[in-house]
Coordinates of C-alpha atoms in Angstrom, one line a residue:
Chain C
M1 CA 96.4 -182.4 117.1
D2 CA 99.1 -183.0 119.6
H3 CA 101.7 -184.1 117.2
T4 CA 105.2 -182.8 116.8
A5 CA 106.8 -182.6 113.4
H6 CA 109.9 -184.8 113.2
T7 CA 113.3 -183.6 112.2
V8 CA 113.4 -183.1 108.5
P9 CA 115.3 -186.1 106.9
A10 CA 117.9 -184.4 104.6
G11 CA 118.9 -180.8 104.5
V12 CA 116.8 -177.9 105.5
W13 CA 113.9 -176.3 103.7
P14 CA 114.8 -172.7 102.9
E15 CA 112.3 -170.0 103.8
G16 CA 110.0 -168.9 101.0
L17 CA 108.0 -170.7 98.4
T18 CA 110.4 -171.1 95.4
R19 CA 112.2 -174.2 96.5
V20 CA 110.7 -177.6 97.4
P21 CA 113.0 -180.4 98.6
Y22 CA 112.3 -183.7 97.0
W23 CA 112.2 -185.6 100.3
V24 CA 108.6 -184.2 100.8
Y25 CA 107.5 -186.7 98.2
H26 CA 109.4 -189.7 99.5
D27 CA 109.6 -189.7 103.2
Q28 CA 107.4 -192.0 105.3
E29 CA 107.6 -189.8 108.4
V30 CA 106.5 -186.8 106.4
A31 CA 103.5 -188.8 105.2
K32 CA 102.6 -189.7 108.9
D33 CA 102.9 -186.0 109.8
E34 CA 100.6 -185.1 106.9
Q35 CA 97.9 -187.5 108.2
A36 CA 98.0 -185.9 111.6
R37 CA 98.6 -182.2 110.7
V38 CA 96.7 -181.9 107.5
F39 CA 94.1 -184.7 106.9
E40 CA 93.2 -185.0 110.6
G41 CA 94.2 -181.4 111.3
P42 CA 92.5 -178.1 110.6
A43 CA 92.2 -178.7 106.9
W44 CA 88.8 -179.3 105.3
N45 CA 88.7 -182.6 103.4
Y46 CA 86.3 -183.1 100.5
L47 CA 84.3 -186.3 101.2
C48 CA 81.5 -186.6 98.6
L49 CA 78.5 -184.9 97.1
D50 CA 75.3 -184.3 99.1
I51 CA 73.4 -186.2 96.4
D52 CA 75.4 -189.3 97.3
V53 CA 73.3 -189.4 100.5
P54 CA 69.9 -187.9 99.5
N55 CA 67.7 -189.6 102.2
P56 CA 67.9 -190.3 105.9
G57 CA 69.8 -193.5 106.4
D58 CA 71.8 -193.2 103.1
Y59 CA 75.5 -193.5 103.6
R60 CA 78.7 -193.4 101.5
T61 CA 82.2 -194.5 102.5
T62 CA 85.3 -192.5 101.8
Y63 CA 88.6 -191.2 103.4
M64 CA 90.2 -188.3 105.0
G65 CA 93.8 -189.0 104.0
C66 CA 94.2 -192.7 105.0
M67 CA 91.4 -192.4 107.7
P68 CA 88.3 -194.3 106.6
V69 CA 85.1 -192.3 107.0
V70 CA 81.4 -192.9 106.7
V71 CA 79.2 -190.0 105.5
A72 CA 75.5 -190.4 106.4
R73 CA 72.2 -188.5 106.2
A74 CA 70.8 -188.4 109.8
E75 CA 67.1 -188.6 110.7
D76 CA 66.8 -184.8 110.8
G77 CA 68.2 -184.5 107.3
S78 CA 71.6 -183.2 108.2
I79 CA 74.7 -184.7 106.8
V80 CA 77.1 -186.2 109.3
A81 CA 80.3 -188.2 109.3
F82 CA 82.2 -190.5 111.5
E83 CA 85.4 -192.6 111.4
N84 CA 84.7 -196.0 109.8
R85 CA 86.3 -197.8 112.7
C86 CA 84.4 -199.8 115.4
A87 CA 85.1 -198.6 118.9
H88 CA 85.6 -202.2 120.0
R89 CA 88.4 -203.7 118.0
G90 CA 88.9 -201.3 115.2
A91 CA 87.2 -203.1 112.3
L92 CA 85.5 -201.3 109.5
I93 CA 81.9 -200.6 110.4
C94 CA 80.7 -200.2 106.8
L95 CA 82.0 -202.6 104.1
D96 CA 80.4 -201.1 101.0
D97 CA 80.7 -197.9 98.9
G98 CA 77.2 -196.9 100.1
G99 CA 73.6 -197.9 100.8
N100 CA 70.7 -197.2 103.1
V101 CA 70.5 -198.4 106.6
K102 CA 68.4 -197.9 109.8
D103 CA 71.6 -198.0 111.9
F104 CA 75.1 -199.4 111.6
H105 CA 76.3 -202.8 112.9
C106 CA 79.9 -203.9 113.1
V107 CA 80.0 -207.4 111.6
Y108 CA 82.7 -208.6 114.0
H109 CA 80.9 -208.5 117.3
A110 CA 77.7 -206.7 116.4
W111 CA 78.3 -203.4 118.2
R112 CA 75.6 -201.1 117.0
Y113 CA 75.8 -197.4 116.1
D114 CA 73.2 -194.8 115.1
L115 CA 73.4 -192.8 111.9
R116 CA 75.7 -190.3 113.6
G117 CA 78.1 -192.9 114.7
N118 CA 77.1 -192.9 118.4
L119 CA 77.5 -196.4 120.0
K120 CA 74.0 -197.6 120.9
S121 CA 74.4 -201.2 122.0
V122 CA 77.0 -203.8 122.7
A123 CA 76.1 -207.5 122.0
F124 CA 76.0 -209.6 125.2
R125 CA 76.7 -206.5 127.3
H126 CA 75.2 -208.2 130.4
G127 CA 76.7 -211.6 129.5
V128 CA 74.8 -214.8 129.0
N129 CA 72.9 -216.5 131.9
G130 CA 74.5 -214.1 134.3
K131 CA 78.1 -215.0 133.2
G132 CA 80.5 -212.8 131.2
G133 CA 79.5 -209.5 129.8
M134 CA 81.1 -206.0 130.0
P135 CA 82.0 -204.5 133.4
D136 CA 79.0 -202.6 135.0
D137 CA 80.8 -199.3 134.7
F138 CA 81.2 -199.5 130.9
Q139 CA 80.0 -196.3 129.4
M140 CA 78.8 -196.5 125.9
D141 CA 79.0 -192.7 125.3
A142 CA 82.7 -192.8 126.2
H143 CA 83.3 -195.1 123.3
G144 CA 82.8 -194.3 119.6
P145 CA 84.5 -193.5 116.4
R146 CA 85.6 -189.9 115.9
Q147 CA 83.0 -187.6 114.5
P148 CA 84.4 -184.8 112.3
R149 CA 82.6 -181.5 111.7
V150 CA 80.8 -181.5 108.4
A151 CA 80.1 -178.5 106.1
V152 CA 78.2 -178.5 102.8
L153 CA 79.0 -175.9 100.2
C154 CA 77.2 -175.9 96.9
G155 CA 76.4 -179.6 97.3
L156 CA 80.0 -180.5 98.2
V157 CA 80.5 -182.2 101.5
F158 CA 83.6 -181.3 103.4
A159 CA 84.8 -182.4 106.9
T160 CA 87.5 -181.5 109.4
L161 CA 88.5 -183.1 112.7
D162 CA 89.7 -179.9 114.2
P163 CA 86.9 -178.1 116.2
S164 CA 88.9 -174.8 116.0
A165 CA 89.2 -174.9 112.2
P166 CA 87.8 -171.7 110.6
D167 CA 84.4 -172.2 108.9
I168 CA 84.5 -173.6 105.4
E169 CA 84.0 -170.4 103.4
A170 CA 86.7 -168.5 105.4
Y171 CA 89.0 -171.5 104.9
I172 CA 88.6 -171.5 101.1
G173 CA 88.4 -167.7 100.8
P174 CA 85.6 -165.6 99.3
E175 CA 87.1 -165.2 95.8
I176 CA 87.5 -168.9 95.3
V177 CA 84.1 -169.7 96.9
A178 CA 82.6 -167.4 94.2
R179 CA 84.3 -169.5 91.5
I180 CA 82.7 -172.7 93.0
R181 CA 79.3 -171.0 93.0
R182 CA 79.9 -170.0 89.4
V183 CA 80.0 -173.7 88.3
L184 CA 77.8 -175.4 90.9
K185 CA 74.9 -173.0 90.5
K186 CA 72.2 -175.7 89.9
P187 CA 71.5 -179.2 91.2
V188 CA 73.9 -181.7 89.7
E189 CA 73.5 -185.3 88.5
I190 CA 76.3 -187.9 88.4
I191 CA 77.0 -189.2 84.9
G192 CA 80.2 -191.2 85.6
R193 CA 82.5 -192.3 88.4
F194 CA 86.1 -193.6 87.9
T195 CA 89.3 -194.0 89.9
Q196 CA 92.7 -193.4 88.5
P197 CA 95.5 -194.8 90.7
L198 CA 98.6 -192.6 90.2
P199 CA 102.2 -193.8 90.8
N200 CA 103.2 -190.8 92.7
N201 CA 102.9 -188.9 96.0
W202 CA 99.6 -187.0 96.3
K203 CA 101.2 -183.6 96.4
L204 CA 102.7 -184.0 92.9
Y205 CA 99.2 -184.3 91.5
M206 CA 97.9 -181.2 93.5
E207 CA 100.9 -179.2 92.2
N208 CA 100.1 -180.3 88.7
V209 CA 96.5 -179.2 89.1
R210 CA 97.7 -175.7 90.1
D211 CA 100.4 -175.6 87.5
T212 CA 99.1 -173.2 84.9
Y213 CA 102.5 -173.2 83.2
H214 CA 102.5 -176.8 82.0
A215 CA 99.0 -177.0 80.5
S216 CA 99.8 -176.0 77.0
L217 CA 103.3 -177.5 77.0
L218 CA 102.7 -181.0 78.3
H219 CA 99.2 -181.4 76.8
L220 CA 99.7 -181.2 73.1
F221 CA 96.0 -181.9 72.4
F222 CA 95.1 -178.5 74.0
T223 CA 97.7 -176.6 72.1
T224 CA 97.3 -178.3 68.8
F225 CA 93.6 -177.7 68.7
R226 CA 93.9 -174.2 70.3
I227 CA 91.6 -175.2 73.1
T228 CA 94.0 -173.2 75.3
R229 CA 97.2 -171.5 74.8
L230 CA 98.9 -169.4 77.4
S231 CA 98.5 -166.5 75.1
Q232 CA 94.7 -166.7 75.4
G233 CA 93.2 -164.4 78.0
G234 CA 92.9 -165.6 81.5
G235 CA 94.8 -165.8 84.8
V236 CA 95.0 -167.4 88.1
L237 CA 93.4 -166.5 91.5
V238 CA 95.1 -167.6 94.6
G239 CA 93.5 -167.3 98.0
E240 CA 95.3 -165.3 100.8
N241 CA 96.2 -168.4 102.7
G242 CA 97.1 -170.4 99.6
V243 CA 94.3 -173.0 100.4
G244 CA 92.2 -172.2 97.3
H245 CA 93.1 -171.5 93.7
A246 CA 91.1 -171.0 90.5
S247 CA 92.6 -170.6 87.0
A248 CA 90.6 -169.4 84.1
T249 CA 91.0 -169.4 80.4
M250 CA 89.0 -167.2 78.2
G251 CA 87.7 -168.2 74.8
A252 CA 88.8 -167.1 71.3
P253 CA 92.4 -168.0 70.7
A254 CA 94.7 -165.2 69.6
Q255 CA 95.5 -165.2 65.9
D256 CA 99.0 -165.5 64.5
D257 CA 100.3 -166.6 67.8
K258 CA 104.1 -167.1 67.5
S259 CA 104.8 -167.6 71.2
Y260 CA 105.1 -171.4 70.8
Q261 CA 107.4 -171.3 67.7
G262 CA 110.0 -174.1 67.8
M263 CA 108.5 -175.9 70.8
R264 CA 107.4 -179.6 70.7
S265 CA 103.9 -178.5 71.4
E266 CA 103.5 -176.6 68.1
Q267 CA 101.9 -178.8 65.4
D268 CA 99.5 -176.6 63.5
G269 CA 98.8 -179.1 60.8
F270 CA 96.8 -181.5 63.0
R271 CA 93.0 -181.3 62.7
L272 CA 90.1 -183.4 64.1
A273 CA 88.3 -185.7 61.7
D274 CA 85.2 -185.2 63.9
P275 CA 85.2 -181.7 65.2
T276 CA 81.9 -182.2 67.1
L277 CA 84.1 -183.3 70.0
L278 CA 84.8 -179.7 70.7
D279 CA 81.3 -178.3 70.1
S280 CA 80.5 -176.5 73.3
E281 CA 78.0 -174.2 74.8
D282 CA 78.9 -171.1 76.8
E283 CA 76.6 -172.4 79.6
F284 CA 77.9 -170.0 82.2
K285 CA 77.5 -167.1 79.9
D286 CA 80.9 -165.5 80.8
G287 CA 83.2 -166.6 78.1
I288 CA 85.3 -168.7 80.5
Q289 CA 86.2 -171.9 78.5
L290 CA 88.2 -173.6 81.3
Q291 CA 88.2 -173.2 85.0
I292 CA 90.3 -175.4 87.2
L293 CA 89.9 -174.9 90.9
S294 CA 91.4 -176.6 93.9
V295 CA 91.0 -176.6 97.6
F296 CA 93.9 -177.8 99.8
P297 CA 94.5 -180.6 100.5
G298 CA 92.8 -182.7 97.9
F299 CA 89.8 -181.2 96.1
V300 CA 89.5 -180.2 92.5
L301 CA 86.5 -178.8 90.6
Q302 CA 86.9 -178.8 86.8
Q303 CA 85.0 -177.0 84.0
I304 CA 86.6 -177.8 80.6
H305 CA 84.1 -176.4 78.2
N306 CA 81.0 -178.5 79.2
A307 CA 82.9 -181.3 80.9
I308 CA 82.3 -180.8 84.6
A309 CA 83.8 -183.0 87.2
V310 CA 85.0 -183.1 90.8
R311 CA 88.2 -184.9 91.7
Q312 CA 89.1 -186.2 95.1
V313 CA 92.8 -186.8 95.6
L314 CA 93.7 -189.4 98.3
P315 CA 97.1 -190.6 99.4
R316 CA 97.6 -194.3 99.2
G317 CA 101.0 -194.6 100.7
V318 CA 103.9 -192.3 100.1
G319 CA 104.4 -193.1 96.4
S320 CA 100.8 -193.7 95.3
T321 CA 97.6 -191.7 95.1
D322 CA 94.0 -192.4 94.2
L323 CA 92.4 -189.9 92.0
N324 CA 88.6 -190.3 92.2
W325 CA 86.7 -188.7 89.3
T326 CA 83.0 -187.9 89.5
Y327 CA 81.7 -186.6 86.1
L328 CA 78.7 -184.3 86.4
G329 CA 75.8 -182.9 84.5
F330 CA 73.0 -180.7 85.7
V331 CA 69.4 -181.8 86.4
G332 CA 67.4 -180.6 83.4
D333 CA 70.3 -180.6 80.8
T334 CA 68.9 -180.6 77.3
P335 CA 69.7 -183.9 75.5
D336 CA 71.9 -181.9 73.2
L337 CA 74.0 -180.5 76.1
R338 CA 74.2 -183.9 77.8
A339 CA 75.5 -185.4 74.5
K340 CA 78.1 -182.7 74.4
R341 CA 79.2 -183.5 78.0
L342 CA 79.6 -187.2 77.0
K343 CA 81.8 -186.3 74.1
Q344 CA 83.8 -183.8 76.0
A345 CA 84.4 -186.4 78.7
N346 CA 87.0 -187.7 76.3
L347 CA 89.2 -184.8 77.2
V348 CA 89.4 -185.8 80.9
G349 CA 89.7 -188.8 83.1
P350 CA 92.1 -191.7 82.9
A351 CA 91.9 -191.8 79.1
G352 CA 91.5 -188.1 78.6
F353 CA 93.0 -186.5 75.5
V354 CA 94.0 -183.6 77.8
S355 CA 94.4 -185.2 81.2
M356 CA 96.0 -188.6 80.5
E357 CA 99.5 -187.1 80.8
D358 CA 98.7 -185.8 84.3
G359 CA 98.3 -189.5 85.2
C360 CA 101.9 -190.3 84.4
V361 CA 103.9 -187.1 84.8
G362 CA 103.8 -187.2 88.6
G363 CA 105.3 -190.7 88.4
F364 CA 108.1 -189.2 86.2
V365 CA 108.9 -186.8 89.1
Q366 CA 108.5 -189.5 91.7
R367 CA 111.0 -191.8 89.9
G368 CA 113.3 -189.0 88.7
S369 CA 113.8 -187.6 92.1
A370 CA 114.2 -191.0 93.9
A371 CA 117.9 -190.5 94.6
S372 CA 118.0 -186.8 95.2
G373 CA 116.1 -186.2 98.5
S374 CA 118.2 -183.3 99.5
E375 CA 117.9 -181.6 96.1
M376 CA 115.1 -179.1 95.4
S377 CA 112.7 -178.2 92.6
V378 CA 112.7 -174.7 91.2
I379 CA 109.4 -172.9 91.3
E380 CA 110.1 -169.3 90.1
M381 CA 107.9 -168.6 87.1
G382 CA 106.1 -165.4 87.7
G383 CA 108.3 -164.4 90.7
S384 CA 108.4 -165.7 94.3
G385 CA 104.9 -164.8 95.6
A386 CA 101.6 -166.7 95.7
E387 CA 99.4 -163.8 94.7
T388 CA 96.7 -163.6 92.1
Q389 CA 98.2 -163.0 88.6
E390 CA 96.7 -162.0 85.3
T391 CA 98.7 -164.6 83.4
R392 CA 99.0 -168.3 83.4
A393 CA 102.7 -168.2 82.6
T394 CA 103.3 -168.3 86.3
E395 CA 103.7 -170.8 89.1
A396 CA 102.0 -168.5 91.7
S397 CA 99.3 -171.0 92.4
V398 CA 101.8 -173.9 93.0
R399 CA 103.6 -171.6 95.5
G400 CA 100.1 -171.1 97.0
F401 CA 99.9 -174.8 97.6
W402 CA 103.2 -174.8 99.5
K403 CA 102.2 -171.8 101.5
A404 CA 99.2 -173.7 102.8
Y405 CA 101.2 -176.9 103.2
R406 CA 104.0 -175.3 105.2
A407 CA 101.5 -173.5 107.4
H408 CA 99.7 -176.7 108.2
M409 CA 102.8 -178.8 108.6
G410 CA 104.8 -176.3 110.6
L411 CA 107.7 -176.9 108.2
Chain Z
M1 CA 72.4 -219.4 61.2
A2 CA 73.4 -219.3 64.8
A3 CA 76.7 -221.2 64.1
E4 CA 77.5 -218.8 61.3
A5 CA 76.9 -215.7 63.5
L6 CA 79.2 -217.2 66.1
F7 CA 81.9 -218.0 63.6
R8 CA 81.8 -214.4 62.3
L9 CA 82.0 -213.0 65.8
I10 CA 85.0 -215.2 66.7
N11 CA 86.8 -214.0 63.6
L12 CA 85.9 -210.4 64.2
N13 CA 87.1 -210.5 67.8
A14 CA 90.3 -212.3 66.9
A15 CA 91.1 -209.7 64.2
Y16 CA 90.2 -206.8 66.5
A17 CA 92.5 -208.0 69.3
A18 CA 95.4 -208.7 66.9
C19 CA 95.0 -205.3 65.4
I20 CA 95.4 -203.5 68.7
D21 CA 98.0 -205.8 70.2
A22 CA 100.2 -205.6 67.0
D23 CA 100.0 -201.7 67.2
R24 CA 98.1 -201.5 63.9
L25 CA 95.9 -198.8 65.4
E26 CA 95.3 -197.0 62.2
A27 CA 93.2 -200.0 61.1
W28 CA 91.2 -200.2 64.3
P29 CA 88.4 -197.7 63.3
D30 CA 87.7 -200.0 60.3
F31 CA 86.1 -202.5 62.7
F32 CA 83.3 -200.0 63.2
E33 CA 80.4 -198.7 61.1
E34 CA 80.5 -195.0 60.2
A35 CA 77.8 -194.2 62.8
C36 CA 78.6 -196.3 65.8
L37 CA 79.0 -196.3 69.5
Y38 CA 82.3 -197.2 71.2
K39 CA 82.4 -196.6 74.9
V40 CA 84.7 -197.8 77.7
T41 CA 83.0 -197.9 81.1
S42 CA 82.8 -200.1 84.2
A43 CA 80.3 -202.6 85.5
D44 CA 79.4 -200.2 88.4
N45 CA 78.8 -197.3 86.0
H46 CA 76.9 -199.5 83.7
K47 CA 74.7 -200.9 86.4
R48 CA 73.9 -197.4 87.7
G49 CA 73.0 -196.1 84.3
Y50 CA 75.8 -193.5 84.3
A51 CA 76.2 -192.6 80.6
A52 CA 79.7 -191.2 80.5
G53 CA 82.7 -193.4 79.7
I54 CA 86.4 -192.9 79.9
M55 CA 86.4 -193.2 76.1
Y56 CA 83.3 -192.3 74.1
A57 CA 82.8 -192.1 70.4
D58 CA 79.7 -191.9 68.3
S59 CA 81.4 -191.9 64.9
K60 CA 84.2 -193.8 63.2
A61 CA 85.8 -190.3 62.7
M62 CA 86.1 -189.9 66.4
L63 CA 87.9 -193.3 66.6
K64 CA 90.3 -192.0 64.0
D65 CA 90.8 -188.9 66.1
R66 CA 91.7 -191.2 69.1
V67 CA 94.4 -192.8 67.0
S68 CA 95.7 -189.5 65.7
A69 CA 95.8 -188.1 69.2
L70 CA 97.8 -191.1 70.4
R71 CA 100.2 -190.8 67.5
E72 CA 100.6 -187.1 67.4
A73 CA 99.7 -185.5 70.6
N74 CA 99.5 -187.6 73.8
I75 CA 102.5 -188.4 76.0
Y76 CA 102.7 -191.8 77.7
E77 CA 105.3 -194.3 78.4
R78 CA 105.8 -197.0 75.8
Q79 CA 103.5 -200.0 76.6
R80 CA 101.6 -202.8 74.8
Y81 CA 98.6 -204.9 75.5
R82 CA 97.8 -208.6 75.1
H83 CA 94.1 -209.2 74.7
I84 CA 92.8 -212.6 75.5
V85 CA 89.3 -212.8 74.2
G86 CA 86.9 -215.5 75.4
M87 CA 84.0 -217.2 73.6
P88 CA 81.1 -214.9 72.6
V89 CA 77.6 -215.6 74.0
V90 CA 75.2 -214.8 71.1
L91 CA 72.1 -213.2 72.5
S92 CA 70.3 -212.7 69.3
A93 CA 70.9 -212.8 65.5
A94 CA 68.3 -211.3 63.3
D95 CA 68.0 -209.0 60.3
G96 CA 71.7 -209.0 59.8
V97 CA 72.5 -207.8 63.3
T98 CA 74.1 -210.0 65.9
V99 CA 73.9 -209.1 69.6
A100 CA 76.5 -210.7 71.7
E101 CA 78.7 -210.4 74.8
T102 CA 82.2 -211.6 75.0
P103 CA 84.6 -211.7 78.0
F104 CA 88.1 -210.4 77.7
L105 CA 91.4 -210.0 79.6
V106 CA 94.1 -207.4 78.9
I107 CA 97.6 -207.8 80.2
R108 CA 99.7 -204.6 79.9
T109 CA 103.5 -204.7 79.5
M110 CA 105.3 -201.5 80.3
R111 CA 108.6 -200.2 78.7
E112 CA 110.7 -201.7 81.5
G113 CA 109.0 -205.0 81.3
Q114 CA 106.5 -204.9 84.2
M115 CA 103.4 -206.8 83.4
D116 CA 100.0 -206.3 85.0
V117 CA 96.5 -207.6 84.7
F118 CA 95.4 -204.2 83.4
V119 CA 91.7 -204.7 82.6
T120 CA 89.2 -207.6 82.5
G121 CA 85.6 -207.2 81.4
V122 CA 83.0 -208.0 78.9
Y123 CA 82.3 -206.5 75.4
L124 CA 78.6 -205.8 74.8
D125 CA 78.3 -205.8 71.1
R126 CA 75.9 -205.2 68.3
V127 CA 77.5 -206.3 65.0
R128 CA 76.2 -205.7 61.5
N129 CA 76.8 -208.5 59.1
A130 CA 77.1 -206.9 55.6
A131 CA 76.1 -208.7 52.4
D132 CA 79.8 -208.8 51.4
G133 CA 80.6 -211.0 54.4
A134 CA 82.2 -208.2 56.4
A135 CA 81.1 -207.8 60.0
R136 CA 81.5 -204.4 61.7
F137 CA 80.5 -203.0 65.1
L138 CA 77.4 -200.9 65.3
E139 CA 78.1 -200.8 69.0
R140 CA 80.9 -202.0 71.3
V141 CA 80.5 -201.1 74.9
V142 CA 83.5 -202.2 76.9
V143 CA 82.3 -202.9 80.4
C144 CA 85.3 -203.2 82.6
D145 CA 85.0 -205.2 85.8
S146 CA 86.7 -202.5 87.9
S147 CA 86.2 -198.8 87.9
R148 CA 90.0 -198.3 88.6
F149 CA 92.3 -197.6 85.7
D150 CA 95.9 -197.6 86.6
T151 CA 97.9 -194.4 85.6
L152 CA 96.3 -193.9 82.2
V153 CA 94.5 -195.6 79.4
A154 CA 96.0 -194.6 76.1
I155 CA 95.6 -197.6 73.8
P156 CA 92.0 -198.6 73.2
L157 CA 90.6 -201.8 74.7

């Protein structure tokens, strides 16, 4: 991308990863730079699942940042993507969430594209009765929507517009790829799909996802029912370049845990009337109760007991974000395990016992920091680095996000 | 018989909406049978046969847990709903069970006064009419017209 970062709006951004100025969540110019340098840059964007487009001609529409994208299955079975923008006047080519087509037609002037987004015909190209039409030297292959590179990893479809971006596994990092394979080891089935519009900048949600420090403090449901406490075993992996992170929480809460004494999140008297909500199966056979994994800029894979979901985080303007939830099961789930997933889905999503606060807390920061663009947040739990740590009482992974962000943005 | 089934449903729906909108949530589970289904989903998920909801309970005890969590655990900004519930369409009424669908609209008012059309949709209900005259939900599937839920859904629909 030939795009120069503009002058930062207020104050400088000190070197290092422990301070983040609030203007990054509020500034329109920063948002434009992100579109160019991250979403249309060398980052890999999560688009959809391969099972969203199982057969040739199947397509699904989504976004890379604010850029509309069509994902399609080509005749040869490969998954391809192209910008959802007609080469003629810029109208959307596809108007639905998905479907099956032989080829794509823009409704405006009927320009026609193949499944890969190559322009194949122009209506009235040679005019009518010898009059009008396009110039004789019009080259169809010189016009067409942009076609990002596509990679499929464990059924997850990613794309980048930068031909020089590293391949997907090198981008994410081997230790994080292994954690994706741990969960997505079998063919999946979609069991629900919801969108949660968030009243905050997209980065605040991604920081929240990587913030292992907040989980048992903000989310009282977790703490109260001992689903997770920071004193349980676990830790956080952060990839070398900060792009990927995976936090893990091991089962079996510590007994006589006093580390929360006196905090708001300690309410030991509270018990479920129907404890079957938390009946779960160690389906991955490794004792990991929770794994939250993210890939910069906007992908999240979640395993909370048997509640498995992917989340796609898309900016919708500087102060709003779409969080797209896809709840998953595996093909061949027993009825009992599937029933557990449906009950445990109560923990997550827009009405999730554990995740509903994540829907509003980013908005609290967005509103709280509205008048303090030159001030900075403090991200020093667990030191100043972004390395893997064997504790979750750390903000190492949040610093990893900023490591990847600053590298992409040149800030 | 059909008129009586309709009358019971209208009463039930009015009481249900008033219970939630007046923040008497502790009484909300009592509108359901002990073994029941309460699910909040969307028209698109419903059409595709996706079984998961954003809320899902198969017992009255799970509904009680929803209320306990809202009161004791969950963090969200103060807000209230106003349910406007339309006329039920009675699809069948036999053996003490009425099957009906009823359109609804929920306006959400936030702490600072902002009001939004939060959700519209249809309740797909199976209601048991007990001998003592009480009517309770065997099943209430809340099919929202949109799959988008702004910020969070704390209070039940």
